[in-house]
C-alpha positions as a Python dict, from the first residue, in 0.01 Angstrom:
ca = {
    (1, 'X'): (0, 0, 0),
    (2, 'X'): (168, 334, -119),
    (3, 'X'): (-7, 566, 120),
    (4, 'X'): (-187, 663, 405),
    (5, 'X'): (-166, 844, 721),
    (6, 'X'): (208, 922, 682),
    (7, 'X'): (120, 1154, 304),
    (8, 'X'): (-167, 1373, 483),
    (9, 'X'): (5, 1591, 712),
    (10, 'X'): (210, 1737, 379),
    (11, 'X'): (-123, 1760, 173),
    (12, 'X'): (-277, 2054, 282),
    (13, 'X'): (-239, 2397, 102),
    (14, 'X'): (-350, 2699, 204),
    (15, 'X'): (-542, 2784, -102),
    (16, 'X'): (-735, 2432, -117),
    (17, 'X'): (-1074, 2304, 31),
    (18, 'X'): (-1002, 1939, 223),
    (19, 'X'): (-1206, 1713, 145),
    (20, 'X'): (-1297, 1352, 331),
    (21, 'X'): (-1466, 1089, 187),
    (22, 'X'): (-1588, 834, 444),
    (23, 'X'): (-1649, 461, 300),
    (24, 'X'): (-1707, 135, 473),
    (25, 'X'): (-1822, -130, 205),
    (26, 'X'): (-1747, -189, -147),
    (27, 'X'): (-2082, -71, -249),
    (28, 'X'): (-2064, 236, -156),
    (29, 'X'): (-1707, 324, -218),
    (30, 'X'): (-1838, 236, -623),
    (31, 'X'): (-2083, 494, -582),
    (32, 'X'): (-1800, 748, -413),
    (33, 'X'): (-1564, 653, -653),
    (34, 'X'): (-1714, 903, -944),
    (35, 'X'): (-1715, 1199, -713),
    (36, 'X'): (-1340, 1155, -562),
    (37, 'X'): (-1211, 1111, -902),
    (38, 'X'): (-1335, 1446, -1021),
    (39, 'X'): (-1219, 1581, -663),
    (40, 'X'): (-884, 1486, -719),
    (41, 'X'): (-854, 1637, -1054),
    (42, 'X'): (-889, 2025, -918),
    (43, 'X'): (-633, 2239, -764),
    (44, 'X'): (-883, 2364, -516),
    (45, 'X'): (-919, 2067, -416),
    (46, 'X'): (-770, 1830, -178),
    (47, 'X'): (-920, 1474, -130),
    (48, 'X'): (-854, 1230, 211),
    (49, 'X'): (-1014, 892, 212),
    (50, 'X'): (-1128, 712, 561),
    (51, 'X'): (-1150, 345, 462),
    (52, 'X'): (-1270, 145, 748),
    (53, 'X'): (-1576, -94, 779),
    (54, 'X'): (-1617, -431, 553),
    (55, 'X'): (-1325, -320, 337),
    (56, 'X'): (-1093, -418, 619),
    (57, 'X'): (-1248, -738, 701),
    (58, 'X'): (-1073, -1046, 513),
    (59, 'X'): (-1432, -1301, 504),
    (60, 'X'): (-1513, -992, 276),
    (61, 'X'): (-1188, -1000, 79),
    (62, 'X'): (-1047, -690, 195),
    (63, 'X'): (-1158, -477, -69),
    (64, 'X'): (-955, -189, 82),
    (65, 'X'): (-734, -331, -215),
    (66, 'X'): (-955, -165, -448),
    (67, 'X'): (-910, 122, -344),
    (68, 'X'): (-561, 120, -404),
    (69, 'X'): (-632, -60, -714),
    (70, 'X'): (-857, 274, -849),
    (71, 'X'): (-544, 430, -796),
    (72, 'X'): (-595, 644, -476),
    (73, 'X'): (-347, 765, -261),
    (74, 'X'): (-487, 958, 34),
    (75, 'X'): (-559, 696, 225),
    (76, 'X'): (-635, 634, 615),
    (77, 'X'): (-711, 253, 688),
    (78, 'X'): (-900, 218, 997),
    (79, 'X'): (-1008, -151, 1140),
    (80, 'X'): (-1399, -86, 1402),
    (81, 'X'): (-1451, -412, 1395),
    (82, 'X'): (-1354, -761, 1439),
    (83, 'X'): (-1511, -1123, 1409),
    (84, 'X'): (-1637, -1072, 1777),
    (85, 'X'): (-1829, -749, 1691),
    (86, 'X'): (-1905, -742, 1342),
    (87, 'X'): (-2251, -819, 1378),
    (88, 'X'): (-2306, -573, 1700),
    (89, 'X'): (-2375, -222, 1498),
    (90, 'X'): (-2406, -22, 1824),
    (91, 'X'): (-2051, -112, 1849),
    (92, 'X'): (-1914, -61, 1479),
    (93, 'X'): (-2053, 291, 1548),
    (94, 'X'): (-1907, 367, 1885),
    (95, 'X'): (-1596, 201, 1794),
    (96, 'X'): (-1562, 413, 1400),
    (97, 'X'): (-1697, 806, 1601),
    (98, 'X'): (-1398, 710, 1836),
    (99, 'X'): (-1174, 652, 1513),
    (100, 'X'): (-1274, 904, 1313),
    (101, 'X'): (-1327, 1169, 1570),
    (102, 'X'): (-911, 1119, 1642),
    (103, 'X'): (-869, 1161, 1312),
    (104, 'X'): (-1029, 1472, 1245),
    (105, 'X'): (-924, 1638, 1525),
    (106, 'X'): (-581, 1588, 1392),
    (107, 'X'): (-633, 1655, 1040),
    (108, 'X'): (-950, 1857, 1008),
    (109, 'X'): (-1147, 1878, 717),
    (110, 'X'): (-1334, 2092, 520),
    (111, 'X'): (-1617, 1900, 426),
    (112, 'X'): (-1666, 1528, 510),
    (113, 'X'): (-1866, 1345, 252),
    (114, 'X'): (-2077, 1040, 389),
    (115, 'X'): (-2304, 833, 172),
    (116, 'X'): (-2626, 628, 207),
    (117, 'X'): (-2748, 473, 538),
    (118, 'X'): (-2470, 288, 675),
    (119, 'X'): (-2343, 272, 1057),
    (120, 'X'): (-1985, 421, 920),
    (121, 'X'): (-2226, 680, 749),
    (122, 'X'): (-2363, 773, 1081),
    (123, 'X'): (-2061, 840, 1241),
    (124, 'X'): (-1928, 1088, 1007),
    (125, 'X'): (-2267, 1285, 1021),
    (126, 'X'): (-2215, 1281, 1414),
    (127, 'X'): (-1809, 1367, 1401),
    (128, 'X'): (-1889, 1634, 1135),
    (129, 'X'): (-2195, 1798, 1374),
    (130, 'X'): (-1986, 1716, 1700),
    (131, 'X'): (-1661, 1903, 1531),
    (132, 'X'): (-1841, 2205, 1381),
    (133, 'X'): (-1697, 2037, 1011),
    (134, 'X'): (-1951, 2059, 728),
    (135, 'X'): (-2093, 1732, 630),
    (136, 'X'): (-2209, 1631, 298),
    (137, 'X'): (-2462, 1326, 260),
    (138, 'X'): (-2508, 1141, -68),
    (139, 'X'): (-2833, 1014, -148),
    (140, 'X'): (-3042, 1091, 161),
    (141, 'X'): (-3407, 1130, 106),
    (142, 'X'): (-3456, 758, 10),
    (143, 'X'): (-3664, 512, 192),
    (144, 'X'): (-3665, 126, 270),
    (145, 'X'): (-3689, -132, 509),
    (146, 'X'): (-3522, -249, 767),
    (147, 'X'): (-3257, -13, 1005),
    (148, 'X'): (-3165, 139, 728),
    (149, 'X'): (-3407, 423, 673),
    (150, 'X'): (-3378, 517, 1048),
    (151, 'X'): (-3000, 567, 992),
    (152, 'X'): (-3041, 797, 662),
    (153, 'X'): (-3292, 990, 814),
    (154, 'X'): (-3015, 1042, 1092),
    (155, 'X'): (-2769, 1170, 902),
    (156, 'X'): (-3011, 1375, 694),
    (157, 'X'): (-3046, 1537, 1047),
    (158, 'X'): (-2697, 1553, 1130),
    (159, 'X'): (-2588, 1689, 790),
    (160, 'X'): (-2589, 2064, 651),
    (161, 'X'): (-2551, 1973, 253),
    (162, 'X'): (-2756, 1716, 63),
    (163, 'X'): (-2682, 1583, -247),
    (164, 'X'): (-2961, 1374, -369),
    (165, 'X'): (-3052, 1144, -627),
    (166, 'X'): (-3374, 1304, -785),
    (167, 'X'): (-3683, 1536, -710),
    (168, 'X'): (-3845, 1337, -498),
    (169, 'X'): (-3589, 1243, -229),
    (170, 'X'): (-3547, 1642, -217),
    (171, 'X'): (-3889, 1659, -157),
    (172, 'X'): (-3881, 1445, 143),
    (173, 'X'): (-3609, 1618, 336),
    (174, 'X'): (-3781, 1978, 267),
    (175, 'X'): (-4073, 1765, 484),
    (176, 'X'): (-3816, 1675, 696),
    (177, 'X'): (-3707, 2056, 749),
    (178, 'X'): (-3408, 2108, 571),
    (179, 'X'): (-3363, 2419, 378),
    (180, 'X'): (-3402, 2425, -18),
    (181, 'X'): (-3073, 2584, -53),
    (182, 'X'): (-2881, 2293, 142),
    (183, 'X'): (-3010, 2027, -156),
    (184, 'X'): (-2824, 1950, -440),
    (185, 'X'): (-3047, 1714, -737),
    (186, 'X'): (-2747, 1558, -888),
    (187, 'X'): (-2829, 1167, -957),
    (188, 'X'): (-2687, 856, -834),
    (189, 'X'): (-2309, 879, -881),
    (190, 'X'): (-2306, 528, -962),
    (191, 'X'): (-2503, 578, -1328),
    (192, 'X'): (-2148, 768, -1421),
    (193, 'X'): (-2007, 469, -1406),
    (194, 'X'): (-2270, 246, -1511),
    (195, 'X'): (-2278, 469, -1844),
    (196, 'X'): (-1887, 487, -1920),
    (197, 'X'): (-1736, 327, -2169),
    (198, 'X'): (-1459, 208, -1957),
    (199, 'X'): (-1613, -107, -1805),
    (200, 'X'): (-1471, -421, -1837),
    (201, 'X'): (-1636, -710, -2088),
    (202, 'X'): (-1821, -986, -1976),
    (203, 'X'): (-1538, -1236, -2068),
    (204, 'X'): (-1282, -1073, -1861),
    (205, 'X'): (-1539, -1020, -1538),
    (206, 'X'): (-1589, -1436, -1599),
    (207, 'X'): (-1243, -1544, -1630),
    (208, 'X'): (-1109, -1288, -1339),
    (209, 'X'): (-1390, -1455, -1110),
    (210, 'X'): (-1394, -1816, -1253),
    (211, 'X'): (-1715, -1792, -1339),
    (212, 'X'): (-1781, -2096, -1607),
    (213, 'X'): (-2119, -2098, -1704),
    (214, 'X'): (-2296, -1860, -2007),
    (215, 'X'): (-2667, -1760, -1886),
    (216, 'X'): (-2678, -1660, -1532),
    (217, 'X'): (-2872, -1470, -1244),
    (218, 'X'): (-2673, -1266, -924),
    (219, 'X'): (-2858, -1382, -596),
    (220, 'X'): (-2763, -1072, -346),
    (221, 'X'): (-2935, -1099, -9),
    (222, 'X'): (-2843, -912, 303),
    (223, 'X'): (-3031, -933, 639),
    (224, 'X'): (-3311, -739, 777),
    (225, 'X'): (-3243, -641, 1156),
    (226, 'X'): (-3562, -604, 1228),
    (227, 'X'): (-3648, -972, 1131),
    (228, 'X'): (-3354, -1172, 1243),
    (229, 'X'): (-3601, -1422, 1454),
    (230, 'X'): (-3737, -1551, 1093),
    (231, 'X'): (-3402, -1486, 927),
    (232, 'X'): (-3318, -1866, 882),
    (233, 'X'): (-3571, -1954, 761),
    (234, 'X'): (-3646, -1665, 504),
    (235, 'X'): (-3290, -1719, 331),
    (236, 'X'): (-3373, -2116, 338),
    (237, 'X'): (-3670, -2004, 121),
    (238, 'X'): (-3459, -1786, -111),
    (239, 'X'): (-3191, -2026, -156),
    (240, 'X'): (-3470, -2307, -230),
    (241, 'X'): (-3665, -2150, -450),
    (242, 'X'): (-3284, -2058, -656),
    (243, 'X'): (-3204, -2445, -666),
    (244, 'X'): (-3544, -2542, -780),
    (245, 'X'): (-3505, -2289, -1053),
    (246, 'X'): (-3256, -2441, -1279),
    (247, 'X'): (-3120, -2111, -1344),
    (248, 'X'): (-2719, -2044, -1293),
    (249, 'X'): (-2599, -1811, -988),
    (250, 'X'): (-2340, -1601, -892),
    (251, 'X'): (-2390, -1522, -540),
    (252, 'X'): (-2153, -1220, -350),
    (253, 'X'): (-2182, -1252, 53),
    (254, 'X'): (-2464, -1033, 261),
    (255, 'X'): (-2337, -736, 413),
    (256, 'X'): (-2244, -761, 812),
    (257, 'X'): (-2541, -617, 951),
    (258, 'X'): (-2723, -782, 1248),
    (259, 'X'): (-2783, -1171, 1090),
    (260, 'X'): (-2498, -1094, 795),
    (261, 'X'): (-2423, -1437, 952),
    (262, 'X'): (-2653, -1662, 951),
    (263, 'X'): (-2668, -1586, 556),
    (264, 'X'): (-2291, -1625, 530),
    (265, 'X'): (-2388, -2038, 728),
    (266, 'X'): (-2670, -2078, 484),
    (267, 'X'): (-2428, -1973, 125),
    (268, 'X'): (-2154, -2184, 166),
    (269, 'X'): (-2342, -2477, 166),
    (270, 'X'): (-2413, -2427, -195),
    (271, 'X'): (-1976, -2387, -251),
    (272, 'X'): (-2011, -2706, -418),
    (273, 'X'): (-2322, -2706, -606),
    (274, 'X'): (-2166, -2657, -1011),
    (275, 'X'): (-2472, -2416, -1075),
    (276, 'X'): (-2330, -2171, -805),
    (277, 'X'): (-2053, -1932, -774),
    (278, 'X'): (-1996, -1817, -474),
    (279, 'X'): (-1789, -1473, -419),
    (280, 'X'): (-1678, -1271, -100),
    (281, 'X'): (-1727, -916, -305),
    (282, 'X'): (-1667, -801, -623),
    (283, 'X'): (-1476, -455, -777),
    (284, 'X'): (-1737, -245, -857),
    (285, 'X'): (-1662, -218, -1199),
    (286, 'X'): (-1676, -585, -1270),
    (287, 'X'): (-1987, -588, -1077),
    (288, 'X'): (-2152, -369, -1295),
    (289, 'X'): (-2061, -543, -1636),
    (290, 'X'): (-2187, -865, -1432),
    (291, 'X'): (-2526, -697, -1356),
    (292, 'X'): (-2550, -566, -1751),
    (293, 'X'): (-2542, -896, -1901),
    (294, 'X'): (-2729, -1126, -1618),
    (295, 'X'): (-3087, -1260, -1660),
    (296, 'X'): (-3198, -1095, -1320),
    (297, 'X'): (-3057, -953, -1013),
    (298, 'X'): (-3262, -1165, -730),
    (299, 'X'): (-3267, -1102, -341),
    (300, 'X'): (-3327, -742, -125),
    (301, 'X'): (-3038, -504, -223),
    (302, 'X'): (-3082, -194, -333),
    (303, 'X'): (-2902, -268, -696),
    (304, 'X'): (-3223, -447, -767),
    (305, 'X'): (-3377, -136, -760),
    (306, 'X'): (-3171, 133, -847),
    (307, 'X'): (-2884, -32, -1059),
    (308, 'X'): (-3083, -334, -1263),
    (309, 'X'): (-3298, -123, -1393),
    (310, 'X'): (-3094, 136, -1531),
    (311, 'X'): (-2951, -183, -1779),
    (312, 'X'): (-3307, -286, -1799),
    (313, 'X'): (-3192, -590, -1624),
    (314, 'X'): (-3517, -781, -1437),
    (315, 'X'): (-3499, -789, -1067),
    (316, 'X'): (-3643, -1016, -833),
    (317, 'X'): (-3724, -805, -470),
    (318, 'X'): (-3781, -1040, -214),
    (319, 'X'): (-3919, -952, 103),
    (320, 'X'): (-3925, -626, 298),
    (321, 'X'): (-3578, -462, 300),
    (322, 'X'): (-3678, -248, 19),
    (323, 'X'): (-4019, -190, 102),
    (324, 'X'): (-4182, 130, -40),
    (325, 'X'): (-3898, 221, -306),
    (326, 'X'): (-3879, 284, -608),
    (327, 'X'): (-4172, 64, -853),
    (328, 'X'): (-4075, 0, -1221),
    (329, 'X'): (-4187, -288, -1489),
    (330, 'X'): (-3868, -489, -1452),
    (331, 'X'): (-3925, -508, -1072),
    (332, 'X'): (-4107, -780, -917),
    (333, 'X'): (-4164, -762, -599),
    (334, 'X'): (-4235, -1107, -370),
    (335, 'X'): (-4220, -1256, 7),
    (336, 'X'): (-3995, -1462, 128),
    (337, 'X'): (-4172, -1794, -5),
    (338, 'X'): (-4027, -2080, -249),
    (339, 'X'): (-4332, -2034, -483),
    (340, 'X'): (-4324, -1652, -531),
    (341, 'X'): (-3983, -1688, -594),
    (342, 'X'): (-3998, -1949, -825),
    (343, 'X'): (-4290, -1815, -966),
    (344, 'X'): (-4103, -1500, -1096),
    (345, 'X'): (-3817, -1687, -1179),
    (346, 'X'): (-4012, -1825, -1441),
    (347, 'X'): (-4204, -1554, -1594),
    (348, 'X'): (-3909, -1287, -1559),
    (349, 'X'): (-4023, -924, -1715),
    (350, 'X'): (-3879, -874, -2109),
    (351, 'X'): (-3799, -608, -2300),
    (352, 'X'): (-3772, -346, -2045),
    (353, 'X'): (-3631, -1, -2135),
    (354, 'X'): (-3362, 165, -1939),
    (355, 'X'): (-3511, 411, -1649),
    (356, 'X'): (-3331, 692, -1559),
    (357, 'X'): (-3504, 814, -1245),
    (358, 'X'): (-3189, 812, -1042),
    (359, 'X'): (-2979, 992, -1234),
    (360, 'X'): (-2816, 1032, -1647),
    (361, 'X'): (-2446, 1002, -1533),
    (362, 'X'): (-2367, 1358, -1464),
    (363, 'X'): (-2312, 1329, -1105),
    (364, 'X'): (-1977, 1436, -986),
    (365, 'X'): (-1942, 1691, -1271),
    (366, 'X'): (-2290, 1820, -1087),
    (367, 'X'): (-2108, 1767, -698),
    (368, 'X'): (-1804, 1942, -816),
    (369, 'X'): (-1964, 2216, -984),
    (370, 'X'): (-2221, 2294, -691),
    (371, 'X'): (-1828, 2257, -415),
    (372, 'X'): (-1695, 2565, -648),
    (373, 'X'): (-1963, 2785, -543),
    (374, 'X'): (-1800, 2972, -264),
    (375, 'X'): (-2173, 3027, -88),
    (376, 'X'): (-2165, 2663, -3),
    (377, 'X'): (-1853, 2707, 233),
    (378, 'X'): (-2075, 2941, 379),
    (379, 'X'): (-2298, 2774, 536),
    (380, 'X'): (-2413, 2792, 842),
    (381, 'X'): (-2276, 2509, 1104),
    (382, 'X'): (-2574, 2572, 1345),
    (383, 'X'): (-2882, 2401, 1132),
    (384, 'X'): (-3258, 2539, 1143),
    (385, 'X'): (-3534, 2363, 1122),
    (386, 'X'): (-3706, 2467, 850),
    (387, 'X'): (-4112, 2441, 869),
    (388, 'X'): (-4313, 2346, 551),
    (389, 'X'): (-4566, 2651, 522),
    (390, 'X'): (-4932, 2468, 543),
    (391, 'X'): (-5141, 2460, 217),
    (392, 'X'): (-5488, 2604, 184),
    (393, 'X'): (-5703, 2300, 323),
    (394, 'X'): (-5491, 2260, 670),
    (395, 'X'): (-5546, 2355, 960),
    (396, 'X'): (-5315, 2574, 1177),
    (397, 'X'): (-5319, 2432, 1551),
    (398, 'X'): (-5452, 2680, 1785),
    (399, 'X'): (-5354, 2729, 2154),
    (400, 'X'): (-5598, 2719, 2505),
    (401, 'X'): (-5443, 2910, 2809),
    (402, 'X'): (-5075, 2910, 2584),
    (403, 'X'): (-5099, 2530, 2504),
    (404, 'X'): (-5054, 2451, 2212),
    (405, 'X'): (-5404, 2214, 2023),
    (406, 'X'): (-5342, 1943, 1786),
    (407, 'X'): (-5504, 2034, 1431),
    (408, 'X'): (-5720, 1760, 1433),
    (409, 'X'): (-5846, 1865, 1783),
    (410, 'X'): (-5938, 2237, 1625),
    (411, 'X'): (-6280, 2189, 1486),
    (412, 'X'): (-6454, 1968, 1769),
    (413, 'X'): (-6319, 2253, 2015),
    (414, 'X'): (-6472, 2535, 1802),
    (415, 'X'): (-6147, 2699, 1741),
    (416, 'X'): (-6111, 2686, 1344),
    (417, 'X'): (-6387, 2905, 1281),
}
């Protein structure tokens, strides 16, 4: 490894904005990737990466290799968890804000940019508020199941610039109180790179991952915290319903979340099943050209709904991790059962056109561009709530003897006339 701690004490220049990128998991380093890149190609720039999370765990295959790999230099490894804690959250987070907040405090940012809904995520947001440092948050505004939504709803809190993925995740954090000029409609980084021409072919993604068969489907299922109790039995369900298929998988490892696990147990069984390939992670890159050329993307992450269908790729949502996202003709959505699964295994959706509802692949030419507007350095540290002004037909809540009377309570108490 060419760099890291050792290279950022002689970085910083006097006429330069420091930037930190925060990144725990290969997923969403791919979708941070974009935005560093065009970071690091600006003078008034300077760029820091905090790599800690899954990327420093080996049963993941230590993807902080990648990073290196995508040729990054400014690099600060940091290891929150072990094989005794991975699956305890409330420690990953205590464990990365004592990590991070060290690090900061010795080489403080500008900005720190955290993305999505992860614990690592989290703790920037609270360093950043905690350390009066700006904090930028990519993709807020979405919803799901599971933990996750709590956490990005968090940091959408704790954060004082949004850079979101399309009109209607801004309008959910202006009805969560943030201000209109703190929000930033730029796309899902990720589409940059799902739109380059720089990906790798299909034959060179197969032989790098000795993957031997032609027609195949990815099988990508992480846990739900809130539904560990059924959790063996859900994934014996998914991996059931796979088998009966017929179809050829590649399947990458669950995150570590609460139950990450119990999926790992239930995988390797199928290590020596001929129809399965089983991978720790994959670059993101190769992932990508994977996803473009697969028959479906099955299981509960968020590439089945965001990613697939930007390649018009069918996906296969099972269960509730994404509940209440994003709805498109080359999503079907089914329970944890072997028969719905099978079911739309069989009669996968055809002929689907690319959707571009998260984004055209302008994304960190759009982050960069809003960063060089010097108002943005100005803002203001100490956040406001920001009320949503009430439309014609509601009801303002009145007060009795200075309390303060639910709208719903107005009319029976005579006071909305």
């Amino acid at each position: 490894m060419s760099a890291g701690i050792s290279t950022l004490g002689s970085l910083a220049r006097p006429d330069s904005r420091r930037i930190l990128f925060i990144t725990g998991t290969r997923a969403d380093f791919g979708k941070l990737k974009p935005l560093i890149r065009e970071v690091a190609a600006r003078s008034d720039f300077e760029y820091w990466i905090f790599a800690t999370g899954m990327h420093m765990l080996s049963r993941y295959g230590s993807t902080l290799g990648e990073i290196y790999l995508g040729g990054f230099e400014h690099v600060y490894p940091y290891v929150n968890q072990d094989g005794s804690v991975n699956t305890q959250m409330d420690l990953v987070l205590a464990n990365t804000v004592q990590g991070l907040g060290h690090f900061v405090r010795e080489f403080p940012p500008d900005l720190i940019v955290v993305h999505g809904d992860r614990v690592e995520t989290l703790a920037g947001a609270i360093v950043g508020a905690l350390n009066n440092t700006l904090v930028a948050h990519i993709e807020g505004g979405e919803i799901s199941g599971t933990v996750d939504e709590l956490i990005r709803h968090a940091v959408t809190k704790l954060s004082h610039l949004h850079f979101v993925a399309n009109e209607d995740a801004r309008a959910r954090l202006l009805q969560m109180g943030e201000t209109g000029e703190s929000i930033f409609v730029i796309g899902s980084p990720d589409i940059d790179v799902m739109l380059s021409e720089s990906l790798p072919t299909v034959d060179e993604v197969k032989a790098h991952y000795e993957i031997l068969f032609g027609e195949y489907a990815i099988l990508l299922y992480h846990p739900v915290t809130t539904e560990v109790s059924s959790l063996r039995a859900k994934i014996a369900a998914v991996l059931s319903a796979a088998q009966r298929s017929g179809m050829n998988f590649v399947v990458l490892y669950p995150n570590n979340d609460t139950g990450g696990d119990v999926i790992l147990e239930a995988i390797r069984e199928l290590q020596e099943d001929a129809r399965f390939r089983v991978l720790p992670s994959m670059r993101f890159e190769y992932f990508l050209t994977l996803l473009k050329h697969a028959q479906a993307l099955v299981g509960n992450s968020s590439s089945g709904v965001r990613e697939a269908p930007v390649y018009g790729v069918p996906s296969v949502n099972i269960g509730t991790r994404q509940l209440n996202r994003y709805s498109y003709p080359s999503i079907v959505d089914v329970p944890e059962e072997v028969g719905a699964i099978l079911g739309a295994l069989q009669n996968l959706p055809r002929a689907v056109p690319p959707s571009f509802h998260f984004g055209r692949g302008q994304s960190a030419r759009q982050f960069v561009a809003s960063l060089q507007n010097p108002q943005v350095w100005r803002t203001h540290r100490q956040k406001q709530f920001r009320d949503v002004p009430a439309g014609p037909d509601q009801e303002r809540a009145r007060y009795v003897n200075g309390d303060a009377v639910q709208p719903e309570l107005t009319h029976a108490l005579g006071l909305g006339q």
